[in-house]
Coordinates of N, CA and C in Angstrom, one line a residue:
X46 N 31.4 73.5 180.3 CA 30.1 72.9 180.4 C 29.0 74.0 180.6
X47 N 28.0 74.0 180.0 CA 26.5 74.8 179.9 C 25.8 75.0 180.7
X48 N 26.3 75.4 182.3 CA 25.3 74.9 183.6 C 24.0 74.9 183.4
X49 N 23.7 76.3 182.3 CA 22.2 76.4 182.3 C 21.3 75.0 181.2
X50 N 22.2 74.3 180.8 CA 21.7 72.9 180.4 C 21.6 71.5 181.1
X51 N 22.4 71.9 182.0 CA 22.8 71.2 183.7 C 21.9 71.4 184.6
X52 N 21.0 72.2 184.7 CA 20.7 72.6 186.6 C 20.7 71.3 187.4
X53 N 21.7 72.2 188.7 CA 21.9 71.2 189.7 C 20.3 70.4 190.4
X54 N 20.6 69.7 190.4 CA 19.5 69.1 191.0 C 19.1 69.1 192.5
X55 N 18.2 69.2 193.1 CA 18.0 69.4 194.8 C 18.4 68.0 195.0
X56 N 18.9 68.1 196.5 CA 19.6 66.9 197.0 C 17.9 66.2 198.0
X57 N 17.8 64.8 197.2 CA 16.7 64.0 198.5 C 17.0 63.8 199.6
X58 N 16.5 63.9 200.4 CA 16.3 63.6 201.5 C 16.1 61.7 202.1
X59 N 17.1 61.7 202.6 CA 17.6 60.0 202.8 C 16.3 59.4 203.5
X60 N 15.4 58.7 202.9 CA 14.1 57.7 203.8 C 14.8 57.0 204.8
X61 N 13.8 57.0 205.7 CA 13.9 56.4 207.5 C 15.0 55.0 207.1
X62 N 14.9 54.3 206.1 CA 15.6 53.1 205.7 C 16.8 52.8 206.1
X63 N 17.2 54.2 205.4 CA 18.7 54.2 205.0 C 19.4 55.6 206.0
X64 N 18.3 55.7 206.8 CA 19.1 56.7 207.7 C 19.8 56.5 209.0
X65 N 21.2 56.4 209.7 CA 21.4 55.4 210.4 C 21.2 56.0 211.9
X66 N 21.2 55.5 212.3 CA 20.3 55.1 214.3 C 21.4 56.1 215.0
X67 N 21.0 56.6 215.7 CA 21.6 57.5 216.9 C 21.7 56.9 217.6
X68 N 22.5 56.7 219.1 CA 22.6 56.1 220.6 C 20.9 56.7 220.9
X69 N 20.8 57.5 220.9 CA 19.6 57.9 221.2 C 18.0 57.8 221.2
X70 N 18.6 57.4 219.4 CA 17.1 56.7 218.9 C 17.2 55.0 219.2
X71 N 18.5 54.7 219.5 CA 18.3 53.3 220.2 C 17.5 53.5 221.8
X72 N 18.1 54.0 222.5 CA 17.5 54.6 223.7 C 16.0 55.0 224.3
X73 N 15.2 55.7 222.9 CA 14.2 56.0 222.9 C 13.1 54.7 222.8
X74 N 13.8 53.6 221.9 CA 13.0 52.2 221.3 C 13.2 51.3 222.4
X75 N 14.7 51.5 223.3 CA 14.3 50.5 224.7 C 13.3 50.9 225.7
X76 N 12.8 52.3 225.6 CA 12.1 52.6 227.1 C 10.9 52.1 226.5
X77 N 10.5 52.1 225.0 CA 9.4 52.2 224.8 C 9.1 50.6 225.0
X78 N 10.0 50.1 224.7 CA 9.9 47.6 225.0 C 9.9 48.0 226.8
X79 N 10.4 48.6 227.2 CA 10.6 48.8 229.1 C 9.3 48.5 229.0
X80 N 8.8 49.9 229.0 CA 7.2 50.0 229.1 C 6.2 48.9 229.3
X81 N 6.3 48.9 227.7 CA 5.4 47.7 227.2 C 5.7 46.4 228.0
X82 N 6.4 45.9 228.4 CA 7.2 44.8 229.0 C 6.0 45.3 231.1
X83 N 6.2 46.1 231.2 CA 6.0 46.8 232.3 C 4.7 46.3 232.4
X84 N 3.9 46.8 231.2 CA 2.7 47.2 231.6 C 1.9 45.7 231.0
X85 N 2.4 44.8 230.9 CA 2.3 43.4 230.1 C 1.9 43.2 228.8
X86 N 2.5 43.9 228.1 CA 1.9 43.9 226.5 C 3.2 43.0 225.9
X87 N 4.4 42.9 226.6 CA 5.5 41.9 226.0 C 5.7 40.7 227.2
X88 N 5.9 39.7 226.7 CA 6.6 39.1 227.8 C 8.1 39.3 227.8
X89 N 9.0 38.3 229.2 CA 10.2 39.0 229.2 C 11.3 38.7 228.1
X90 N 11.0 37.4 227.4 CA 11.5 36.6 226.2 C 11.1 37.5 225.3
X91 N 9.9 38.3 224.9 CA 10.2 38.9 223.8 C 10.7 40.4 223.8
X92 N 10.6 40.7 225.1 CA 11.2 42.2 225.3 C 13.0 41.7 225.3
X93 N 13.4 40.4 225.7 CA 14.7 40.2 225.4 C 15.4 40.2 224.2
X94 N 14.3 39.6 223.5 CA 14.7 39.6 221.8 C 14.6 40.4 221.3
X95 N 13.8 41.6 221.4 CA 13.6 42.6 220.8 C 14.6 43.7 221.3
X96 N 15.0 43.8 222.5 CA 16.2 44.9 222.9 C 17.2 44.4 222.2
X97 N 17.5 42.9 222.3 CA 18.7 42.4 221.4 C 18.9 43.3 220.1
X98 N 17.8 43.3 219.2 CA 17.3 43.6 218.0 C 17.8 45.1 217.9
X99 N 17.3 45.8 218.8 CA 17.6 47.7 219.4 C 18.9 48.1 219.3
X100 N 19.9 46.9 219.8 CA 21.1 47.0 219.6 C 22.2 46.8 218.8
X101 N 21.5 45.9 217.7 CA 22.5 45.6 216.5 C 21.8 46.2 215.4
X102 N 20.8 47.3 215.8 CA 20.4 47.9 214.4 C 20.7 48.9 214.0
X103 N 21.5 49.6 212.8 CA 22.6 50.2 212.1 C 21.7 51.3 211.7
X104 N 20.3 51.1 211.5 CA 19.7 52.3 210.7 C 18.0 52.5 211.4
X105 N 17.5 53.6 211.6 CA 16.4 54.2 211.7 C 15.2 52.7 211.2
X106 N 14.9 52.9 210.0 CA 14.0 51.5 209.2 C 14.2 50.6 210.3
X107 N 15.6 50.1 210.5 CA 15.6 48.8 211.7 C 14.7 48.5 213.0
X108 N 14.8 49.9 213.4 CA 14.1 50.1 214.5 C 12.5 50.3 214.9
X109 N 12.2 51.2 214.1 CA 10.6 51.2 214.1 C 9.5 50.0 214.1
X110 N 10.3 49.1 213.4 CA 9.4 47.6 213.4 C 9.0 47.3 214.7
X111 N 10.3 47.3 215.6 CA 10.3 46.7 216.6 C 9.2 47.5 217.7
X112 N 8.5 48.5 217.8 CA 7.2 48.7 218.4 C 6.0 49.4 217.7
X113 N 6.2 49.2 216.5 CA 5.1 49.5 215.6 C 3.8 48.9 216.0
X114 N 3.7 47.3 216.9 CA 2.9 46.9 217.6 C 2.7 47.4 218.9
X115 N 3.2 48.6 219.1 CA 3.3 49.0 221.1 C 2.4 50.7 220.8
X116 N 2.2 51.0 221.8 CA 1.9 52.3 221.8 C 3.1 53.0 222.6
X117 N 2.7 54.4 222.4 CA 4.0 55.6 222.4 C 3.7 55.5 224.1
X118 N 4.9 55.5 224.9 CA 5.0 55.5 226.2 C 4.3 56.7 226.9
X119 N 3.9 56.6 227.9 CA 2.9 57.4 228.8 C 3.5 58.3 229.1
X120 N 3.2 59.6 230.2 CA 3.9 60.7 229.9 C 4.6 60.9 231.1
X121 N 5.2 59.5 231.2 CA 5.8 59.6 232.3 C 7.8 60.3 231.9
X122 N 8.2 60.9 232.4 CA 9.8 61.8 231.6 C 10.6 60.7 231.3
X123 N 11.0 60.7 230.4 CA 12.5 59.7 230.4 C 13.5 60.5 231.8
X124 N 14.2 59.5 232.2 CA 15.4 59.7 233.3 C 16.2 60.6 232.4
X125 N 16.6 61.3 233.2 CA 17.6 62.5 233.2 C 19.1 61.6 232.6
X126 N 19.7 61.5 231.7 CA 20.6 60.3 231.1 C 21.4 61.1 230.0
X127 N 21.9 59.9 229.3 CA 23.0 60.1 228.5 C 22.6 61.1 227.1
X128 N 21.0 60.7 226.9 CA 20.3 61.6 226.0 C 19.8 62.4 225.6
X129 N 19.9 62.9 227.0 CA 19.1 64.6 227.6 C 19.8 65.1 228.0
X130 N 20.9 65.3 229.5 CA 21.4 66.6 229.8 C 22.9 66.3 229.5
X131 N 23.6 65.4 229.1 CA 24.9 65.0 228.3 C 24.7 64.5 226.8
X132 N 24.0 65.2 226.5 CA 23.3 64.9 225.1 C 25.1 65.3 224.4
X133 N 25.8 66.1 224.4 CA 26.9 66.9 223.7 C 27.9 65.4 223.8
X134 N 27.9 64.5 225.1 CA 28.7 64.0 225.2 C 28.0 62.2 225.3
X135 N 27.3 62.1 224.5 CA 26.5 60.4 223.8 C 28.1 60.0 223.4
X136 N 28.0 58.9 224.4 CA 29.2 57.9 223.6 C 28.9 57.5 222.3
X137 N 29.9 57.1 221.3 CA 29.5 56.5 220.5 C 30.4 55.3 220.2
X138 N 30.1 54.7 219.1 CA 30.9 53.4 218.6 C 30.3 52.2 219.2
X139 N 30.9 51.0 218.5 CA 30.4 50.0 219.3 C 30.2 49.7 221.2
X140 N 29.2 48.8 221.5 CA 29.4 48.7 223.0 C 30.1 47.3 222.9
X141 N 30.8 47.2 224.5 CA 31.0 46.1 224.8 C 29.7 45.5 225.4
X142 N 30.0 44.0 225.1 CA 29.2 43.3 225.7 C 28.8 42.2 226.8
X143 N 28.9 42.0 228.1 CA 28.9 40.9 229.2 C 27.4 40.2 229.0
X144 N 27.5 39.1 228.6 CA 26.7 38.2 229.1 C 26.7 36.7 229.4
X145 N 25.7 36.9 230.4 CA 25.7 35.1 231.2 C 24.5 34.8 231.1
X146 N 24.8 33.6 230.5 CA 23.7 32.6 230.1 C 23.8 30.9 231.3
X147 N 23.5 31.1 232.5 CA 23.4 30.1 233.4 C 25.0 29.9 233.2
X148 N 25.7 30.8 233.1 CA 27.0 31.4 233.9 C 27.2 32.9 234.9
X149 N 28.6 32.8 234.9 CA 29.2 34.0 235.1 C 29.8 35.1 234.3
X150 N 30.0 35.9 234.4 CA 30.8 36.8 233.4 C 31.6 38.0 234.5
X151 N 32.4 38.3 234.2 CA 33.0 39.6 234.8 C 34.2 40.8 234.3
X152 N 33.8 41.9 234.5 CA 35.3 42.8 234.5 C 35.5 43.9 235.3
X153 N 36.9 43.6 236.0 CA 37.3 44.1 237.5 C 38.8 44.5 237.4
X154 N 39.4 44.7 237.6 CA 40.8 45.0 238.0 C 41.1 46.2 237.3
X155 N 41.8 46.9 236.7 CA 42.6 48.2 235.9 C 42.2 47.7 234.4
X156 N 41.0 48.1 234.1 CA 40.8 48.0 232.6 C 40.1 49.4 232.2
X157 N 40.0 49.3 230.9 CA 39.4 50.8 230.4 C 38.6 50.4 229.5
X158 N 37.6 51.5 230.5 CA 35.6 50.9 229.9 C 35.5 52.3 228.5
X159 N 34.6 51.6 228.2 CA 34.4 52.0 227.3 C 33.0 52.8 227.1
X160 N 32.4 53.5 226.6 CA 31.3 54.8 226.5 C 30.5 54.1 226.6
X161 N 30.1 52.7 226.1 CA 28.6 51.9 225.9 C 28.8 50.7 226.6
X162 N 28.0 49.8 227.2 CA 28.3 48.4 227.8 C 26.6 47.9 227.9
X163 N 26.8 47.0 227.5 CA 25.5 46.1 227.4 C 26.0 45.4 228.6
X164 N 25.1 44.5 229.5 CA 25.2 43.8 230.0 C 24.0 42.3 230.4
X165 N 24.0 41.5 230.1 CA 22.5 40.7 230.1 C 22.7 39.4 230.6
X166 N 21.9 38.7 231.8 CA 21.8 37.8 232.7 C 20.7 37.0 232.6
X167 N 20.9 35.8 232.3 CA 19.6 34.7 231.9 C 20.1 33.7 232.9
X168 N 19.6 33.5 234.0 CA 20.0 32.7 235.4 C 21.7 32.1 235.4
X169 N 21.9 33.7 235.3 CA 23.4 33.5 235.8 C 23.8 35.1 236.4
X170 N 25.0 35.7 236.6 CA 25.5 36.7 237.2 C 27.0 37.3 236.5
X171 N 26.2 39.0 236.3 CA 26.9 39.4 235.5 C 28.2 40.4 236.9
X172 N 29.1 40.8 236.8 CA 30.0 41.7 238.3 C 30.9 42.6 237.2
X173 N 30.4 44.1 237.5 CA 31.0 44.9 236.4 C 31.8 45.8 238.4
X174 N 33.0 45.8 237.8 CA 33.7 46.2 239.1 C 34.4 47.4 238.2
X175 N 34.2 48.9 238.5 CA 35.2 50.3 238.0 C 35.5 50.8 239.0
X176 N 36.3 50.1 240.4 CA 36.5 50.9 241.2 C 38.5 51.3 240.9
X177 N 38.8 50.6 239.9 CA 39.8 50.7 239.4 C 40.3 50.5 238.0
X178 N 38.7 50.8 237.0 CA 39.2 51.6 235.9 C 39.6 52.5 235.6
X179 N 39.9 52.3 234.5 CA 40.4 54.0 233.7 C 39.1 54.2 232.4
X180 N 38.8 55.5 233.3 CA 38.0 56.3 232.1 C 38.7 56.7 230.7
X181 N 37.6 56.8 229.6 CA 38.5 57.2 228.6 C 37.9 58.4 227.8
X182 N 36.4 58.4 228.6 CA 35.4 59.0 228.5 C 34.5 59.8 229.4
X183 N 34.1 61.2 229.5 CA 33.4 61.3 231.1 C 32.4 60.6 231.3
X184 N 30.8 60.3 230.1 CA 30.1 59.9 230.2 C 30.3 58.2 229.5
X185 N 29.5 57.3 230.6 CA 29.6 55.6 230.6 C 28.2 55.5 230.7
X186 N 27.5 54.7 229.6 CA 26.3 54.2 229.9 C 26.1 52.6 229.9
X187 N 25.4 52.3 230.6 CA 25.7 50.6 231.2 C 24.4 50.3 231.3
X188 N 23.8 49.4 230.2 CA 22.5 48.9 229.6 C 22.1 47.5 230.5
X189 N 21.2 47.0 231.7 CA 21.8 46.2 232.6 C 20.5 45.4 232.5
X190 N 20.6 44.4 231.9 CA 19.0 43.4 231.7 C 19.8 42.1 232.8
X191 N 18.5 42.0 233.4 CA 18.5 40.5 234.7 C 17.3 40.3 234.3
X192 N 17.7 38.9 234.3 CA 16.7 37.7 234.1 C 16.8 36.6 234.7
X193 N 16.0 36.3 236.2 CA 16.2 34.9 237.2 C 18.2 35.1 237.0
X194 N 18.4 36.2 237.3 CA 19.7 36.5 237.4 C 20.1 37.6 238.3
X195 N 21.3 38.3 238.2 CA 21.9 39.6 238.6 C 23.2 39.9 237.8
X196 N 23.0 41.5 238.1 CA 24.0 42.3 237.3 C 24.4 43.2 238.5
X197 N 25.6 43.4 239.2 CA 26.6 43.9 240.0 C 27.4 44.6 239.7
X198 N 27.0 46.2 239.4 CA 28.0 47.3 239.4 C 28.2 47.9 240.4
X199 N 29.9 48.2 240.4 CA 30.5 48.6 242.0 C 31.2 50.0 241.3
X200 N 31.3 51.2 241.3 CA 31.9 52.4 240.9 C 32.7 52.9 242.2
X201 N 33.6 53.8 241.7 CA 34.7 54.6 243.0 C 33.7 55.8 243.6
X202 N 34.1 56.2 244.5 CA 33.2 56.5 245.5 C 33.4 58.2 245.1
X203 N 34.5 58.9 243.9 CA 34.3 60.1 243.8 C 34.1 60.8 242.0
X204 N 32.9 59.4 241.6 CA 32.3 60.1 240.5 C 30.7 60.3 240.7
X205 N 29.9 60.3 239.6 CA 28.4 60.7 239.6 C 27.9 59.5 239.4
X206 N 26.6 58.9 239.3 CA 26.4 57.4 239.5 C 24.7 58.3 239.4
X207 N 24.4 57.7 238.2 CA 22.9 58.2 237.8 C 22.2 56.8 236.9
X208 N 20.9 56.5 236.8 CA 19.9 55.8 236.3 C 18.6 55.7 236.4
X209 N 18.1 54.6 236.2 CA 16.8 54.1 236.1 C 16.2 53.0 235.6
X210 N 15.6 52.4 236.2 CA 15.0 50.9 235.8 C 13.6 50.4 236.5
X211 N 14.1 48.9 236.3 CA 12.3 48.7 236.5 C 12.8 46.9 237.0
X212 N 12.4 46.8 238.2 CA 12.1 45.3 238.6 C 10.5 45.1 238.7
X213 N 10.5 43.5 238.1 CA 9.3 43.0 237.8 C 9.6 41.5 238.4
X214 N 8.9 41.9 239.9 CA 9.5 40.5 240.6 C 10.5 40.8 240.6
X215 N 11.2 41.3 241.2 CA 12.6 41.5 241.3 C 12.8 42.8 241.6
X216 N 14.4 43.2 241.9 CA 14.5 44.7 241.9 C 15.5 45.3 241.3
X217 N 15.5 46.7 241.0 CA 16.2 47.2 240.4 C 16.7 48.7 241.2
X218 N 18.1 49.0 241.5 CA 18.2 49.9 242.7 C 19.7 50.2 242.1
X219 N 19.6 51.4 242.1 CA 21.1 52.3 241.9 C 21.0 53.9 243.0
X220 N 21.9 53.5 243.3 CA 22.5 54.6 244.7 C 22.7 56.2 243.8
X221 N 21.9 56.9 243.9 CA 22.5 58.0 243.1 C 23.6 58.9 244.0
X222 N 25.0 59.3 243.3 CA 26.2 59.8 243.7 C 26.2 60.9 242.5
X223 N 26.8 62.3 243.1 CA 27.3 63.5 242.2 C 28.4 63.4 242.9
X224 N 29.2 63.5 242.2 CA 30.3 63.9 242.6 C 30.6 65.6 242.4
X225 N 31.7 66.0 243.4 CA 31.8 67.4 243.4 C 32.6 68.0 242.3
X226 N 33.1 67.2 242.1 CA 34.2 67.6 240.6 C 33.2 67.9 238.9
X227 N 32.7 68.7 238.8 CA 32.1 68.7 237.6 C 32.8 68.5 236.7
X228 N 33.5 67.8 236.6 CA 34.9 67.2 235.6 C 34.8 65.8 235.7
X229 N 34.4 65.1 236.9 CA 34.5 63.6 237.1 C 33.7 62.8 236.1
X230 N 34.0 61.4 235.6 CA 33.5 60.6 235.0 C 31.7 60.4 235.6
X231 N 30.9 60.2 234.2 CA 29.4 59.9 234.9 C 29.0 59.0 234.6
X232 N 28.3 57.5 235.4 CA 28.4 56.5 235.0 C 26.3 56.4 235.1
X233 N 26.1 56.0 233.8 CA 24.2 56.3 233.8 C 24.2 54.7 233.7
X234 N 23.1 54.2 234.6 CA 22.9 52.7 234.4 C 21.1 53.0 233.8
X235 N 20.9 52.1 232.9 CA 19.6 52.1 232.9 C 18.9 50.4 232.7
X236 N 17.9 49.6 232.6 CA 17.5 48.2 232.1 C 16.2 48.0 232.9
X237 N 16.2 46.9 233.4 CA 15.2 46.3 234.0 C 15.7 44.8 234.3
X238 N 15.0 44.0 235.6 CA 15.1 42.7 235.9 C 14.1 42.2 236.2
X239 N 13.9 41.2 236.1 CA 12.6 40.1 236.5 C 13.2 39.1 236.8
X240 N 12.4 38.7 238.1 CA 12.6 37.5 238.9 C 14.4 37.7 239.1
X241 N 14.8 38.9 239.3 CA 15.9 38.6 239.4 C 16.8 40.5 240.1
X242 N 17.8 40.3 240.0 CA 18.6 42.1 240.6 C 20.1 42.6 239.8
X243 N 19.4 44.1 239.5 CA 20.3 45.0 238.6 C 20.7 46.0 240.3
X244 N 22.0 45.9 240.9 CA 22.2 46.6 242.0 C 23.4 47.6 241.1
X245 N 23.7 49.0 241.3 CA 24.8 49.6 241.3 C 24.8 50.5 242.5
X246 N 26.2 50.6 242.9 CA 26.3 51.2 244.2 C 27.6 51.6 244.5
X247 N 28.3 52.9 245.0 CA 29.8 53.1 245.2 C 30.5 52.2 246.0
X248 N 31.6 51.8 245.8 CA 32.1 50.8 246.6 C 33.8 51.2 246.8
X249 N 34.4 51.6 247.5 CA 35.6 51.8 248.2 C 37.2 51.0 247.4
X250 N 37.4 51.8 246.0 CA 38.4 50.9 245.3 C 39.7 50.9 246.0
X251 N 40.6 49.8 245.6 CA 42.0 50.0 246.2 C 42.6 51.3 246.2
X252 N 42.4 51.7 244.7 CA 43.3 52.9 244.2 C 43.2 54.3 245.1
X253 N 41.7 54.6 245.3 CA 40.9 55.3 246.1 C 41.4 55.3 247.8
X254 N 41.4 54.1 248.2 CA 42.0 53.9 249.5 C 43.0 54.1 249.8
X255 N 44.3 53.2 248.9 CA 45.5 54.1 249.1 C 45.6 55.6 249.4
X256 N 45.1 56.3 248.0 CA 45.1 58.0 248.0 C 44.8 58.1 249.9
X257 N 43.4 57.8 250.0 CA 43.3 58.0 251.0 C 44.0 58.3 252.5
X258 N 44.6 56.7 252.5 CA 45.7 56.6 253.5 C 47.0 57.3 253.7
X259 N 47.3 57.4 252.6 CA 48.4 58.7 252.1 C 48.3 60.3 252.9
X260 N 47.1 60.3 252.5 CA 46.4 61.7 252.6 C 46.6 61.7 254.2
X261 N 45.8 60.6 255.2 CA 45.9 60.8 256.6 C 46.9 60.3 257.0
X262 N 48.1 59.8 256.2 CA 49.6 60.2 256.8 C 50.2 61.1 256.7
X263 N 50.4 61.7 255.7 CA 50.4 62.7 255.4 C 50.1 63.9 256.4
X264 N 48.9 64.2 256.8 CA 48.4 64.9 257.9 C 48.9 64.7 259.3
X265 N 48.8 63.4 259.6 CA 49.1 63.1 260.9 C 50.6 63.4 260.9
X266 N 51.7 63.6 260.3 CA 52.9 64.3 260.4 C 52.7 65.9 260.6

């Protein structure tokens, strides 16, 4: 073949359309609905529909719609999260998802969480218990929307425990924990509640207590 009858052609550059979404760039489109929700430019029904929307969208194009009506968030820092200083380590793949709709939902005992978790409460109560998971990943991000509801995360008492949110009528409160192990699992909660509570906080698992008890038998011989 005659390349010089050929020339290769430059490769285009993929439009916002067809270009697909980062954890990140989903990330960036919820603080900006937080915001707006914050500062009353959404109510909480459409800031619910619209995060919904943040989450099941596959490509760049999907996302911009959704605050093309908002302005760019104030200069206040994004939290220190899964996007910024473990940027190397953004879970990826699908998330799981808990929600209660004027129920319950829960998961507790020896299960293995996964990098992403949505979690969403419409006058009901969401109980995410890892004091006796198994990591599979260091970094866990846990997406935690209350609505005339609550969402109850309980973590083991020797990882890191980082977030940020926003109660509106309501509250929103996570215990921050480092753990000493720069190795240990890091679990980032972020969302918001109204009329309602997003609590995470270390909580004393079986598996942890044993070790424990062990340890001061152990000694006391």
């Amino acid at each position: 073949m005659d390349l010089e009858k050929h020339p290769q052609q430059p490769t285009a550059r993929a439009e916002p359309d067809v270009i697909r979404a980062s954890d990140a760039d989903r990330d960036r489109i919820a603080d900006i609905l937080r915001e707006a929700m914050a500062e009353g430019r959404l109510t909480a029904d459409e800031h619910a529909e619209r995060v919904d929307s943040v989450y099941r969208a596959k490509t760049v194009g999907e996302l911009e719609p959704l605050v093309r009506d908002l302005p760019a968030p104030g200069g206040t820092p994004r939290p220190v999260g899964a996007s910024h200083a473990l940027a190397p380590e953004v879970p990826t793949g699908p998330a799981d998802n808990l929600v209660a709709i004027f129920s319950s939902a829960s998961r507790k005992g020896r299960w293995r969480v996964g990098g992403r978790t949505n979690a969403f409460s419409l006058f009901g109560s969401v109980e995410i218990d890892l004091t006796e998971a198994l990591f599979g990943q260091r970094l866990t991000v846990i997406n935690a929307t209350s609505i005339f509801g609550s969402v109850d995360i309980r973590v083991p008492e020797n990882i890191s425990l980082r977030g940020s949110g926003t109660g509106i009528f309501g509250s929103f409160e996570v215990t921050t924990l480092e753990s000493a192990d720069p190795e240990a699992p890091v679990v980032v909660v972020n969302g918001y509640s109204v009329f309602g509570g997003v609590e995470a906080k270390p909580k004393r698992g079986k598996f942890i207590a044993d070790l424990q008890a062990r340890l001061r038998k152990h000694l006391g011989h």
